[in-house]
Short mmCIF file of C-alpha atoms in Angstrom, two decimals:
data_model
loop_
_atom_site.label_atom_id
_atom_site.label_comp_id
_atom_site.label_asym_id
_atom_site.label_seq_id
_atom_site.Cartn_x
_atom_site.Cartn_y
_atom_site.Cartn_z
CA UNK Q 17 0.00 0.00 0.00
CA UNK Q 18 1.12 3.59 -0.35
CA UNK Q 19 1.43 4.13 3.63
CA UNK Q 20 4.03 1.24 3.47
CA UNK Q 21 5.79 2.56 0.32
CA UNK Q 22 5.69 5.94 2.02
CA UNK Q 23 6.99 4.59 5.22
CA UNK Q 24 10.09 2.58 3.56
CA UNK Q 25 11.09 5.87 1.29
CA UNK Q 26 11.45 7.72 4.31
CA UNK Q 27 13.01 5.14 6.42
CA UNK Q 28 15.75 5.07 3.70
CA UNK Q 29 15.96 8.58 2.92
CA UNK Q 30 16.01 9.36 7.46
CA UNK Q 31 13.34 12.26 6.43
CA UNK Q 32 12.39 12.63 10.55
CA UNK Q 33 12.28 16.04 11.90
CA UNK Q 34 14.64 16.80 15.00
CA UNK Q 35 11.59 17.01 17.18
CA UNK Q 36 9.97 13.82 15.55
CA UNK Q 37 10.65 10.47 16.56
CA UNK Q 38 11.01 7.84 13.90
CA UNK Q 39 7.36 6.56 14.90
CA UNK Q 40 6.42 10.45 13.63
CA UNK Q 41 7.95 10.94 10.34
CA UNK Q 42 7.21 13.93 8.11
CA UNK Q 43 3.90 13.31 6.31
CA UNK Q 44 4.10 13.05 2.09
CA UNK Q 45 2.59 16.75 2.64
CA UNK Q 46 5.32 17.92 4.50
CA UNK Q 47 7.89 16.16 2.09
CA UNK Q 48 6.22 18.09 -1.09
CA UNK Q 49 6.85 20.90 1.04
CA UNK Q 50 10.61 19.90 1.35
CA UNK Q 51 10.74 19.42 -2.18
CA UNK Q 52 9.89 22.62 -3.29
CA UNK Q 53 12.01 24.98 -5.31
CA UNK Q 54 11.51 27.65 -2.80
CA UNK Q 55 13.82 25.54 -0.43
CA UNK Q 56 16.99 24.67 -2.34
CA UNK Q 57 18.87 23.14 0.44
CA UNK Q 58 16.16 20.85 1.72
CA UNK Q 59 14.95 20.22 -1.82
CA UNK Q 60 18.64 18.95 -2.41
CA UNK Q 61 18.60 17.19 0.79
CA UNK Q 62 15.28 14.91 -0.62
CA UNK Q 63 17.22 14.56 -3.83
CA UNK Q 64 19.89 13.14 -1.94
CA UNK Q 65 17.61 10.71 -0.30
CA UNK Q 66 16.15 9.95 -3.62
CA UNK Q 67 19.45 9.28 -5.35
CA UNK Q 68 20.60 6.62 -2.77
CA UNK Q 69 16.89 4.96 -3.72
CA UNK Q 70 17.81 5.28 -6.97
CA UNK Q 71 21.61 3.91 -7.01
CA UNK Q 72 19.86 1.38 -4.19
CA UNK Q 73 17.09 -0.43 -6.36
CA UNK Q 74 18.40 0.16 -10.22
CA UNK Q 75 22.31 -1.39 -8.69
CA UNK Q 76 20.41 -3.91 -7.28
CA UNK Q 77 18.62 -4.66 -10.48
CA UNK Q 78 22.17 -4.32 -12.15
CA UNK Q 79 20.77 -1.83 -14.59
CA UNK Q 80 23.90 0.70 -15.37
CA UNK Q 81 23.32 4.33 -14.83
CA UNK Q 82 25.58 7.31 -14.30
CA UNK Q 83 25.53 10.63 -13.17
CA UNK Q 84 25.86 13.45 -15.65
CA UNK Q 85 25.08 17.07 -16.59
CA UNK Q 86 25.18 19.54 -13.13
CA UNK Q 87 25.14 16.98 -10.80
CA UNK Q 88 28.35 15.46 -12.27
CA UNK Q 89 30.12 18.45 -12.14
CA UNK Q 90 28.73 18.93 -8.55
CA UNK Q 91 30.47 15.10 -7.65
CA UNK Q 92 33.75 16.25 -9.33
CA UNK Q 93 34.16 20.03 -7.98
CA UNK Q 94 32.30 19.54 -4.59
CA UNK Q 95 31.68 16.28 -3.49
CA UNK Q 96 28.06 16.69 -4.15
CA UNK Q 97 25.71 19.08 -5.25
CA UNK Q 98 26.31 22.69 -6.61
CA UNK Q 99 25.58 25.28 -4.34
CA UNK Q 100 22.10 26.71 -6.38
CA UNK Q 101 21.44 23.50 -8.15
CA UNK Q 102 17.58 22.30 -7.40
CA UNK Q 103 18.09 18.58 -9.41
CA UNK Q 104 19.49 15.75 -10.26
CA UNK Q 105 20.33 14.18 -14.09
CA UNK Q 106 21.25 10.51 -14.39
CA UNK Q 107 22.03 9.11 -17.62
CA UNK Q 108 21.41 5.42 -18.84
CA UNK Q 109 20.38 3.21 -21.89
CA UNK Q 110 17.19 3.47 -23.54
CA UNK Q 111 16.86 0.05 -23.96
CA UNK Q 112 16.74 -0.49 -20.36
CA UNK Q 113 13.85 1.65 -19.49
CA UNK Q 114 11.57 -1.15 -19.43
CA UNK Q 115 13.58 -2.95 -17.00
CA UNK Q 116 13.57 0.42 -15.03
CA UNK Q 117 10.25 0.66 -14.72
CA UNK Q 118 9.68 -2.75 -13.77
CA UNK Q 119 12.49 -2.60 -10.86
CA UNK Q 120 10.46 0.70 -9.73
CA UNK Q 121 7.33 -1.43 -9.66
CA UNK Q 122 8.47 -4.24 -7.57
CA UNK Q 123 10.08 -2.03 -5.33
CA UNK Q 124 8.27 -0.91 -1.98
CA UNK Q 125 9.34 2.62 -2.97
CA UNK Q 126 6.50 5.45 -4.56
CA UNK Q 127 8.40 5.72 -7.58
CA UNK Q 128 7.37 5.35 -11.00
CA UNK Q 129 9.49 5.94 -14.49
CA UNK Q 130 7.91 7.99 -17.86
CA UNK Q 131 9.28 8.76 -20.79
CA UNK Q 132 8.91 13.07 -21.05
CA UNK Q 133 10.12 13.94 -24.59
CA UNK Q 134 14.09 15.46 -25.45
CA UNK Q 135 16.74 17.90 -24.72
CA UNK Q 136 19.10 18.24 -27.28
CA UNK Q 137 18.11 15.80 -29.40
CA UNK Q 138 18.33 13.15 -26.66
CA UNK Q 139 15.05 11.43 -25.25
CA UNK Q 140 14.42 11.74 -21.82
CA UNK Q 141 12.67 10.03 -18.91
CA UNK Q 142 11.68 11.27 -15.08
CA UNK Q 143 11.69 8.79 -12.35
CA UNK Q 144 8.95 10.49 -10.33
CA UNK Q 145 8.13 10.40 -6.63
CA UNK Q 146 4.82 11.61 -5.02
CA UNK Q 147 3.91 13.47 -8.68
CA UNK Q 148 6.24 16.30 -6.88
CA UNK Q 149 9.65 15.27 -7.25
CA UNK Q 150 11.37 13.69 -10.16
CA UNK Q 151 14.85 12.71 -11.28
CA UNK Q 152 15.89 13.41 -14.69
CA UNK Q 153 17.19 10.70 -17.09
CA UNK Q 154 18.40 11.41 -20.30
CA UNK Q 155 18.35 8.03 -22.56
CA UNK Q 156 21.09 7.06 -24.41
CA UNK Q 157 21.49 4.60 -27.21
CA UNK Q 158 23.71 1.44 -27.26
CA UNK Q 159 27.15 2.06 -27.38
CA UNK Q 160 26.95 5.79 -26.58
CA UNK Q 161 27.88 7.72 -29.66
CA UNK Q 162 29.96 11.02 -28.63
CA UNK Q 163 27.69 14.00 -28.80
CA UNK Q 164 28.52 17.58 -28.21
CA UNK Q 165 26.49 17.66 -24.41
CA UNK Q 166 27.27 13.79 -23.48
CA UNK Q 167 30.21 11.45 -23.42
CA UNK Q 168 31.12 8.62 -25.80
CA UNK Q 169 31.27 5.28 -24.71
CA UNK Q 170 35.13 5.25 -24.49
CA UNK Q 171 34.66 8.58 -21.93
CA UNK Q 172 32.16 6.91 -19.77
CA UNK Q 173 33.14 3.09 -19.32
CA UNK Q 174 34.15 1.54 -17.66
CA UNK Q 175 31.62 3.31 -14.80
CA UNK Q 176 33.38 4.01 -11.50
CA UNK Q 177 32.14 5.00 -7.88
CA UNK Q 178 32.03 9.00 -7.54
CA UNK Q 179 31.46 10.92 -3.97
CA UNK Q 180 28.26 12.61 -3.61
CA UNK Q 181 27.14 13.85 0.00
CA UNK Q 182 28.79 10.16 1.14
CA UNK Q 183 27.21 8.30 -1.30
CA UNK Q 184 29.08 6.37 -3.93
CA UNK Q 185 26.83 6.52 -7.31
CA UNK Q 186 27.85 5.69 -10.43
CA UNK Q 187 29.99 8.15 -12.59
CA UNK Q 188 31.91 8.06 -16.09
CA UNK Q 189 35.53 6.60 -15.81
CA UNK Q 190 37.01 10.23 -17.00
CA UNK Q 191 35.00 12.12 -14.95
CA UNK Q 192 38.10 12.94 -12.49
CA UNK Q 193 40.60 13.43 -15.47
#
């Protein structure tokens, strides 16, 4: 049921207030609240949580993704996020968006993956929480042809673990170079 996908997302994301106990989490309310672009630093801290669901279920599903665009070059100059950025753009193959979807589905978690047009000639998918929140993708084909916004196959593989906020999520091979 929703109250128990609600209940694991925040267990895994740790969205309790100070003055809440973990038997009085934020309500999905509250978290839309969080989320909004009117509060960048708590909207980045619910990306965060979202990203370690992310890395969690599609690594678990061994479905390859890697970070790219802003929140790359927040991993590679910071450690994490840029100071004003409000999102978070993942990159991965669009013939895996099925399986995507389906490891969203049998997950406990209120996500659910769409396909949402292009940007620069690249199709694109959210992974949505809570219709509030969503997690770019931008879909790539297979091998990844070098194009002037996104790395080649030869720049991205193989995929290596890149700091974010403590987290280790996927990133392309050069990324540090």
């Amino acid at each position: 049921s929703d109250s128990i996908k609600t209940r694991e997302l925040r267990s895994r994301m740790g969205c309790y207030s100070q003055a809440n106990s973990p038997e009085e989490p934020f309500e999905p309310k509250q978290l839309e609240a969080l989320a909004s672009k009117e509060l960048p630093i708590l909207r980045q801290q619910v990306l965060l949580g979202l990203l370690k669901i992310l890395d969690e279920v599609l690594t678990g599903a061994q479905i390859p993704y890697w970070i790219t665009g802003g929140t790359l070059l927040g991993a590679c100059r910071h450690e994490g996020f840029i100071p004003h950025d409000d999102d978070v753009d993942v990159e991965c193959f669009q013939e895996d968006v099925a399986r995507i979807q389906a490891a969203f589905k049998a997950s406990p978690l209120p996500g659910h993956f769409i396909e949402s047009g292009s940007w620069e000639g690249q199709r694109m998918g959210r992974l949505i929480f809570w219709d509030a929140i969503f997690i770019d993708f931008f879909l790539r084909p297979t091998p990844p042809a070098e194009e002037p916004c996104f790395p080649s196959a030869e720049e991205l593989f193989p995929l290596e673990r890149l700091s974010f906020h403590g987290l280790k999520l996927w990133g392309p091979q050069s990324a540090k170079a």
